[in-house]
Coordinates of C-alpha atoms and ligand atoms in Angstrom, one line a residue:
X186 CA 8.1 175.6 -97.0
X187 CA 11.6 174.8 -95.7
X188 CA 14.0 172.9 -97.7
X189 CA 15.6 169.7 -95.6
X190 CA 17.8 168.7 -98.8
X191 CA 18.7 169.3 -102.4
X192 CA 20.5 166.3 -104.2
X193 CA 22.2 166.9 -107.2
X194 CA 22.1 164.2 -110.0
X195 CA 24.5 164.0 -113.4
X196 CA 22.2 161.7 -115.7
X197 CA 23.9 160.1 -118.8
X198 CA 21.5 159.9 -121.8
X199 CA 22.9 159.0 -125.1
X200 CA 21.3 160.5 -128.2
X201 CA 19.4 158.8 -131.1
X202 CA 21.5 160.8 -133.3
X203 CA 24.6 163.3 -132.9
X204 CA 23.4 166.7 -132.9
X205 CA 26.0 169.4 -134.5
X206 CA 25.8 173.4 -134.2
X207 CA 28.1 176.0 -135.0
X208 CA 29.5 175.0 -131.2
X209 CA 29.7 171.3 -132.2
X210 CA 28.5 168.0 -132.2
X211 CA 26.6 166.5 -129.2
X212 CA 26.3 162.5 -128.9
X213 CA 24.6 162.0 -125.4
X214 CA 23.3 165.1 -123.0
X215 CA 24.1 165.4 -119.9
X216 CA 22.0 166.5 -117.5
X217 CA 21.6 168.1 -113.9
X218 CA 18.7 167.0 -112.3
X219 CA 18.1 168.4 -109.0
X220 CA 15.5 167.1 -106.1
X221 CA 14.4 168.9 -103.0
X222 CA 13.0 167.6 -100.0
X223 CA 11.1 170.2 -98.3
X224 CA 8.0 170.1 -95.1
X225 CA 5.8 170.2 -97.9
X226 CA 6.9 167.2 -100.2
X227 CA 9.2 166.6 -103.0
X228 CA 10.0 168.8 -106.0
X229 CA 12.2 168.7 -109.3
X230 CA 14.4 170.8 -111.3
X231 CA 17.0 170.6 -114.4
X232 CA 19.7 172.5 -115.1
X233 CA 19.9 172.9 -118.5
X234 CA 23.7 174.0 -118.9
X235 CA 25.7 171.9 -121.3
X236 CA 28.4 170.0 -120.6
X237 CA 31.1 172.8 -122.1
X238 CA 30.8 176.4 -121.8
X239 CA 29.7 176.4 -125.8
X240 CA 26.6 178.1 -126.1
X241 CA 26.6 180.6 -122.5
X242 CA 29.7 180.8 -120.0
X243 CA 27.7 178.3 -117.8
X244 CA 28.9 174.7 -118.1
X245 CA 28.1 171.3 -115.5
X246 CA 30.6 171.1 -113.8
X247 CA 30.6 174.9 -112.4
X248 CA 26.8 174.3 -112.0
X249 CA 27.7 172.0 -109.8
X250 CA 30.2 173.3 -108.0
X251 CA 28.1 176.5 -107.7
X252 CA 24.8 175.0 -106.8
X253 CA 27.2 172.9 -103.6
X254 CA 28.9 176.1 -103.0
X255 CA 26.9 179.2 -102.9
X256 CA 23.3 178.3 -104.1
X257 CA 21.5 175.4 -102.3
X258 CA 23.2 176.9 -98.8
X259 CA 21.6 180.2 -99.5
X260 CA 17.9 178.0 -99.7
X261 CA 18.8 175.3 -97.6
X262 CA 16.4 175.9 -94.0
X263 CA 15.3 179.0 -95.3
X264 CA 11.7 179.3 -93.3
X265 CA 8.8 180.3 -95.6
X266 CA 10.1 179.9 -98.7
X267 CA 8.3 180.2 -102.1
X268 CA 9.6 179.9 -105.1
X269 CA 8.9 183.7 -105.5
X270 CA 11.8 183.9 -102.5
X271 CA 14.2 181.9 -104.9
X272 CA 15.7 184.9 -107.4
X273 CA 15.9 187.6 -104.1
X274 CA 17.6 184.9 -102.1
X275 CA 20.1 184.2 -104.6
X276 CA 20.5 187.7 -106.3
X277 CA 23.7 188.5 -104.7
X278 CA 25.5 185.8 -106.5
X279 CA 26.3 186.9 -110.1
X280 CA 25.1 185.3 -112.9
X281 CA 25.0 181.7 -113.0
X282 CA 21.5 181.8 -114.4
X283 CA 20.6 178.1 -115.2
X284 CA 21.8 176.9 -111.8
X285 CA 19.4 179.4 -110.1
X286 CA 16.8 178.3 -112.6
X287 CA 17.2 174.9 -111.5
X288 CA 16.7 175.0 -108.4
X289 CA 13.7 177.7 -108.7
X290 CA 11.9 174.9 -111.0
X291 CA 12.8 172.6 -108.0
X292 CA 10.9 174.7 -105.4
X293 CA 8.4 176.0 -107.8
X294 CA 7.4 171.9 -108.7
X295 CA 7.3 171.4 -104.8
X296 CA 5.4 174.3 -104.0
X297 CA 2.6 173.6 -106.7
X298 CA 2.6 169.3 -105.9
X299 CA 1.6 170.7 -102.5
X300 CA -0.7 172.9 -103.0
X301 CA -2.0 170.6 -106.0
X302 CA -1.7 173.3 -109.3
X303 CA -0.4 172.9 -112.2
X304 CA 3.0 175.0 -113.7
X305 CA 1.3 176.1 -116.5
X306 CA -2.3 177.3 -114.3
X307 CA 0.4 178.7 -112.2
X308 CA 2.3 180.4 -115.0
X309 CA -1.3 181.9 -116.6
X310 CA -0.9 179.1 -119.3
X311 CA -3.8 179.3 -121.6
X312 CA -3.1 176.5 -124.2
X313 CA -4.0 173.1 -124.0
X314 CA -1.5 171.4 -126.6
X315 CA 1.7 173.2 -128.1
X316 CA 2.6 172.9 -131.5
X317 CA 6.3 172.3 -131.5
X318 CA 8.6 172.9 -134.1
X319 CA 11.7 170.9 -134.7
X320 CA 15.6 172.0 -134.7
X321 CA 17.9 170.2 -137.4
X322 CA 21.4 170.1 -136.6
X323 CA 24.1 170.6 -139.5
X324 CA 24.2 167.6 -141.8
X325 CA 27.2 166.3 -143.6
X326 CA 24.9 167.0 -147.0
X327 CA 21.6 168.8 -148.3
X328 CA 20.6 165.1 -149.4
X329 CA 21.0 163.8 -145.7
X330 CA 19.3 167.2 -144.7
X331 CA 16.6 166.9 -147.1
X332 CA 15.8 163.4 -145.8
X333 CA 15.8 164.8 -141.8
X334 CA 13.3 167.6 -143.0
X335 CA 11.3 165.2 -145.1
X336 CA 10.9 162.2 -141.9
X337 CA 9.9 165.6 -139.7
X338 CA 7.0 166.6 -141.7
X339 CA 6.2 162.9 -142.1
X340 CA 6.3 162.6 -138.1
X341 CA 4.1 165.6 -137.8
X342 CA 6.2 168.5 -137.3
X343 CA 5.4 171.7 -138.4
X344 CA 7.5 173.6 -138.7
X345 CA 11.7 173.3 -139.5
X346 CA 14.6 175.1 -137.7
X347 CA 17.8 174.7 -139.6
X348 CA 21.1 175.2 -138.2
X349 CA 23.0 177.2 -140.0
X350 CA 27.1 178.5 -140.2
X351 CA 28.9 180.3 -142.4
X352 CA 29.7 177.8 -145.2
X353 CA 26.4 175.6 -144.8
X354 CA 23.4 178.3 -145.2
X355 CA 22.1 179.7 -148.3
X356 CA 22.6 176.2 -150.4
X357 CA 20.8 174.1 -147.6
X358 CA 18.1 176.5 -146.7
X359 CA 17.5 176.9 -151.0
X360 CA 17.3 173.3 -151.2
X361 CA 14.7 172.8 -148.4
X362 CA 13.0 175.5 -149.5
X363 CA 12.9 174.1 -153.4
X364 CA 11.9 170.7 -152.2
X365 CA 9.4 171.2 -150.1
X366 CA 7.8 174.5 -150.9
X367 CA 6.7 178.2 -150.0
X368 CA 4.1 176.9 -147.2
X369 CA 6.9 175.0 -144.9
X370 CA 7.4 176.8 -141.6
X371 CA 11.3 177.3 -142.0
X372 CA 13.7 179.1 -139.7
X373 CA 17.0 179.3 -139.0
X374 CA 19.7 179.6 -136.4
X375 CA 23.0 180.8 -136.4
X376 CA 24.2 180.5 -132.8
X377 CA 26.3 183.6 -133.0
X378 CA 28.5 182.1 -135.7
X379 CA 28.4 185.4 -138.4
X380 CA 29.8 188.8 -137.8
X381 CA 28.5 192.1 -138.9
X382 CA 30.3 191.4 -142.1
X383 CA 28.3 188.7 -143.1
X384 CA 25.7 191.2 -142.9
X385 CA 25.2 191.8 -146.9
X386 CA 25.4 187.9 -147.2
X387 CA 22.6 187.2 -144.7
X388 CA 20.6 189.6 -146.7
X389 CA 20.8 187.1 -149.3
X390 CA 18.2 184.3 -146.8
X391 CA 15.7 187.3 -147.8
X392 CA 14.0 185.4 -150.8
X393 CA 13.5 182.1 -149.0
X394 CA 10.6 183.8 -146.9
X395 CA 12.3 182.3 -143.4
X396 CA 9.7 183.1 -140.3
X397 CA 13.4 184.6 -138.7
X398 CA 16.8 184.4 -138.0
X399 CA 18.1 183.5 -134.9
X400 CA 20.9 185.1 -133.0
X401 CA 23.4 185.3 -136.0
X402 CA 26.0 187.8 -134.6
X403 CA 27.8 187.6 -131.2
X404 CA 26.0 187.8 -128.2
X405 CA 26.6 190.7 -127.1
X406 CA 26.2 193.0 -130.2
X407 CA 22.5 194.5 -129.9
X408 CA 24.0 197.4 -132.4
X409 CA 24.9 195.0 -135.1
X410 CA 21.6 193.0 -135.0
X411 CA 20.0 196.4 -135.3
X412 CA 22.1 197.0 -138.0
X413 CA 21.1 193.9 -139.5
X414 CA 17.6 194.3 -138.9
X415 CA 17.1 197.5 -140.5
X416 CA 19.2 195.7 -143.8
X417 CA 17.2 192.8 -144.3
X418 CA 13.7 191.9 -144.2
X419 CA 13.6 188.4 -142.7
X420 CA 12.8 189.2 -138.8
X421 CA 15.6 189.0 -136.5
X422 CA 15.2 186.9 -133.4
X423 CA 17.5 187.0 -130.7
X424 CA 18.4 183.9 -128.0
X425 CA 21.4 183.9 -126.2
X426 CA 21.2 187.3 -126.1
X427 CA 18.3 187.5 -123.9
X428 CA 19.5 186.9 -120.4
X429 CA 16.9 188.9 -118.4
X430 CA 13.7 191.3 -119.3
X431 CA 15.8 193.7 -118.7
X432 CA 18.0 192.6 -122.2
X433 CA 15.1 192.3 -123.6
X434 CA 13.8 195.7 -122.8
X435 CA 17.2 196.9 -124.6
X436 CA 17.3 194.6 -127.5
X437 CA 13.5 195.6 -128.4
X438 CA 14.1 199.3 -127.3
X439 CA 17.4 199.4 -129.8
X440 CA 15.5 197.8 -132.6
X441 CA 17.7 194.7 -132.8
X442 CA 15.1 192.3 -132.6
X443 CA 11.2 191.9 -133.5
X444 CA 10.8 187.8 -132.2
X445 CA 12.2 186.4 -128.8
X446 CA 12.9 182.9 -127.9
X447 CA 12.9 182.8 -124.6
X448 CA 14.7 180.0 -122.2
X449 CA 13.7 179.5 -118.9
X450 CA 17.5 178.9 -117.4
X451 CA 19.0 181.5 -119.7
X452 CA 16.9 184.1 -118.1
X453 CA 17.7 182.6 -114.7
X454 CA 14.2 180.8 -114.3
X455 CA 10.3 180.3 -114.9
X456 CA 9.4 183.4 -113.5
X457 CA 11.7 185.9 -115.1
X458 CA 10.6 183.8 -118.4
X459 CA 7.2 184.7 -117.9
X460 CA 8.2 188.1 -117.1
X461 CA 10.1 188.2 -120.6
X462 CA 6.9 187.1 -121.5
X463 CA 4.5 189.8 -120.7
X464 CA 7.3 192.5 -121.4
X465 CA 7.5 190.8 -125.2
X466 CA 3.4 190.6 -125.4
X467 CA 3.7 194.5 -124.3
X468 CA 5.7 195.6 -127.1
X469 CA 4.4 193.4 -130.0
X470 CA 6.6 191.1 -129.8
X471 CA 6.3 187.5 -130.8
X472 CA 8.4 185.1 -128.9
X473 CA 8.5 181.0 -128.8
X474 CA 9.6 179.1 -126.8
X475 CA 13.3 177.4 -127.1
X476 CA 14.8 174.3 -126.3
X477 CA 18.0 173.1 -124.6
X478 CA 17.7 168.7 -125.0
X479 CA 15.9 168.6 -121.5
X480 CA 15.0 165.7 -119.8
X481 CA 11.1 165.0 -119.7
X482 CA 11.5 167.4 -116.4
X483 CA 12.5 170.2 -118.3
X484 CA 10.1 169.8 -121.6
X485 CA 6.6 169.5 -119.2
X486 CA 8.0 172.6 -118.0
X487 CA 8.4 174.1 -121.1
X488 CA 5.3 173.0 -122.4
X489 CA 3.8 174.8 -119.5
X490 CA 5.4 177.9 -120.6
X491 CA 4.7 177.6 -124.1
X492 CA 1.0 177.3 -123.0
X493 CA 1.2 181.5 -122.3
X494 CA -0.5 183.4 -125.0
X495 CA 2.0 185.3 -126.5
X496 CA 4.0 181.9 -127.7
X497 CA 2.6 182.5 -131.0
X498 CA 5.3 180.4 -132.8
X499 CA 5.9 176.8 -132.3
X500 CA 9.1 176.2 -130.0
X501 CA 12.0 173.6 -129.9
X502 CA 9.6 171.3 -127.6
X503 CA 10.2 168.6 -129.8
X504 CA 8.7 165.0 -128.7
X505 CA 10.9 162.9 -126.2
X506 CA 11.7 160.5 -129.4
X507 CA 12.9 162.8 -131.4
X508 CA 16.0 162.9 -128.9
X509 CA 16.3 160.2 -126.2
X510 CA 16.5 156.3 -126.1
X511 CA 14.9 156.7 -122.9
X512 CA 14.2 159.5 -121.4
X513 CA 13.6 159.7 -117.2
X514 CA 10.1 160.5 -117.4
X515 CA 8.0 158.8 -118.9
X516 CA 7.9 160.2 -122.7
X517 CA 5.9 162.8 -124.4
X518 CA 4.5 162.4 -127.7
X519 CA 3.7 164.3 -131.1
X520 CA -0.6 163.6 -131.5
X521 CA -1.8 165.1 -134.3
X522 CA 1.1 167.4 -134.6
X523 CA 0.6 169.1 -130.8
X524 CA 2.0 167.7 -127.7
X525 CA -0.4 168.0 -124.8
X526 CA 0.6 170.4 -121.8
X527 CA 0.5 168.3 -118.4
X528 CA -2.1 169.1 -115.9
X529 CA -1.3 167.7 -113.1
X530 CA 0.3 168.9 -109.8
X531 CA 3.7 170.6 -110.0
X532 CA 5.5 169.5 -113.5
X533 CA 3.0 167.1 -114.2
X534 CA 5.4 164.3 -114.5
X535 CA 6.5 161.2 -112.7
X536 CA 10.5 160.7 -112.7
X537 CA 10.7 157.4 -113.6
X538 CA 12.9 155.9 -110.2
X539 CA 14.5 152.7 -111.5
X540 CA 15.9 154.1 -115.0
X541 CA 16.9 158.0 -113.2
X542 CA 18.9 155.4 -111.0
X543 CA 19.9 153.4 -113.9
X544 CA 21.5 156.6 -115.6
X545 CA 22.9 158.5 -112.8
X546 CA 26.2 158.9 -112.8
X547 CA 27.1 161.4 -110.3
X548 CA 24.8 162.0 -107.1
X549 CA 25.3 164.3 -104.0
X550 CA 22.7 165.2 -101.3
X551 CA 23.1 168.7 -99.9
X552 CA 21.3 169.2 -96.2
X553 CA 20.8 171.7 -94.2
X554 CA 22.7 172.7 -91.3
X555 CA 20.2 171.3 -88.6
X556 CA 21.0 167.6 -90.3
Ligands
MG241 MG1 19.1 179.3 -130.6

């Protein structure tokens, strides 16, 4: 295909409730939602950058700026392009992962509309439904947490990811494990908020039986999550350290981590997610599938991914409720405690026109030199 035009789209959509890390608190996401025009139809992507450079260097408005500058020109009246073409194309530009991700969804959701397959038959998705897993942010109490944890089990979600810092992480994590018992799914995440020497005190999450810990030290220190892994028994996962299967090849090789959660725009796109993927399967190692509060754009695309066999934990894939007033697709819901993974053309999804239009507030439309 050849692309004719990529518009770029900021979309406000306010929370139901604030969501606090170790980075902060987050009231309303905003997104990046790309569309490309190309010979063979229409596709759509998300950038999944936040709106400060909290959890990865990239931030919205350098995704922006980078996608106008550098990016969509590199694609723009390219002949023959595939989605496969998208990573080579751009590779000369460093980094900026999530903004090439975006706009590799983007062609990728075109390419398969077109030729009428699905992202997760295209991604060798196996899985029919996904059972997601839910993230709770820090609370101002373990009462208010207990509650959160409590409404998510009654809402049918299986398993619990608490957020966790240094001051709010053995008391909540005994408390939710008190109250609700040995058989909960629980998890935790520590968004690079500990150093290596919180080391002994994270060896003291050992006796809740978590299912793993999530990126506790600093990016990038691989040696001190080895270190870490090798002191406690609770499995070490890593996320924002994982930019690429070829970080992954070094975390796993190094011993810092036995469980991956792998991102699609942290690892610069679909494909080198599945690639993380296979690499993971290969070694033995489980991964799941994380979240970043996409749009419905984003999530059919996730639960395309999490269809691949080797997602062998429930992901961050929670249902559109659990986030959004109302979201630009239209929503996906928890059945049964599974959320189904579309199968139609492309994402699977319909943007919903009149409220995209309703919530943009930013658009630009990129063409080609020829227009
Ligand atoms: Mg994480």
């Amino acid at each position: 295909m050849k692309l004719r035009a990529i518009e770029l789209r900021s979309v406000h959509l306010p929370l139901l409730s604030p969501f606090r890390t170790s980075h902060g608190t987050e009231s309303a996401r905003e997104a990046l939602v790309l569309r490309v025009e190309s010979d063979d139809g229409e596709g759509w992507g998300e950038c999944v950058a936040g709106s400060d450079p909290l959890y990865c260097p990239e931030y919205l408005e350098e995704a922006w700026l980078t996608l106008k500058r550098y990016l969509a020109p590199a694609l723009l009246g390219a002949p023959g392009l595939t989605a496969t073409d998208v990573q080579p194309l751009l590779h000369e530009f460093k980094g900026h992962r999530m903004a090439k991700a975006a706009l590799e969804m983007a062609v990728l959701d075109a390419e398969l509309r077109a030729a009428g397959v699905s992202f997760a038959a295209y991604l060798g998705g196996v899985a029919d439904v996904v059972t997601p897993g839910i993230a709770l942010g820090i609370m101002s109490s373990v009462d208010e947490l207990q509650d959160r944890v409590s409404e998510s089990l009654e809402a049918g979600y299986r398993r619990v990811k608490l957020k966790i810092c240094p001051g709010w992480d053995l008391v909540p994590v005994a408390a939710v494990r008190d109250r609700f018992g040995e058989n909960l799914m629980l998890q935790v995440d520590a968004n690079s908020a500990y150093q290596r020497a919180d080391i002994d005190h994270l060896a003291c999450l050992d006796p809740f039986c978590l299912l793993l810990i999530e990126q506790p030290l600093e990016d990038d220190d691989l040696i001190g999550h080895a270190q870490l892994a090798r002191r406690i028994t609770t499995p070490v996962c890593l996320d924002e350290s994982i930019v690429s299967v070829h970080s992954a090849a070094t975390a796993i090789s190094l011993g810092a981590c036995s469980i991956v959660n792998i991102k699609a725009g942290r690892v610069g796109g679909y494909l080198e997610a599945r690639a993380v993927h296979d690499f993971c399967t290969s070694q033995g190692v489980g991964v799941w599938c994380g979240g970043m509060l996409e749009t419905g754009l984003g999530r059919a695309a996730n639960l395309a991914l999490a269809s691949l066999p080797g997602f062998t934990l429930p992901g961050d894939i929670s249902a559109t409720d659990r986030y959004f007033h109302e979201d630009i697709t239209p929503p996906f819901r928890l059945v049964d405690g599974t959320i189904a993974v579309p199968t139609g053309p492309g994402l699977g999804v319909e943007v919903l026109r009149p409220v995209l239009d309703a919530l943009t507030t930013r658009f630009e439309a990129l063409a080609g030199a020829e227009h």
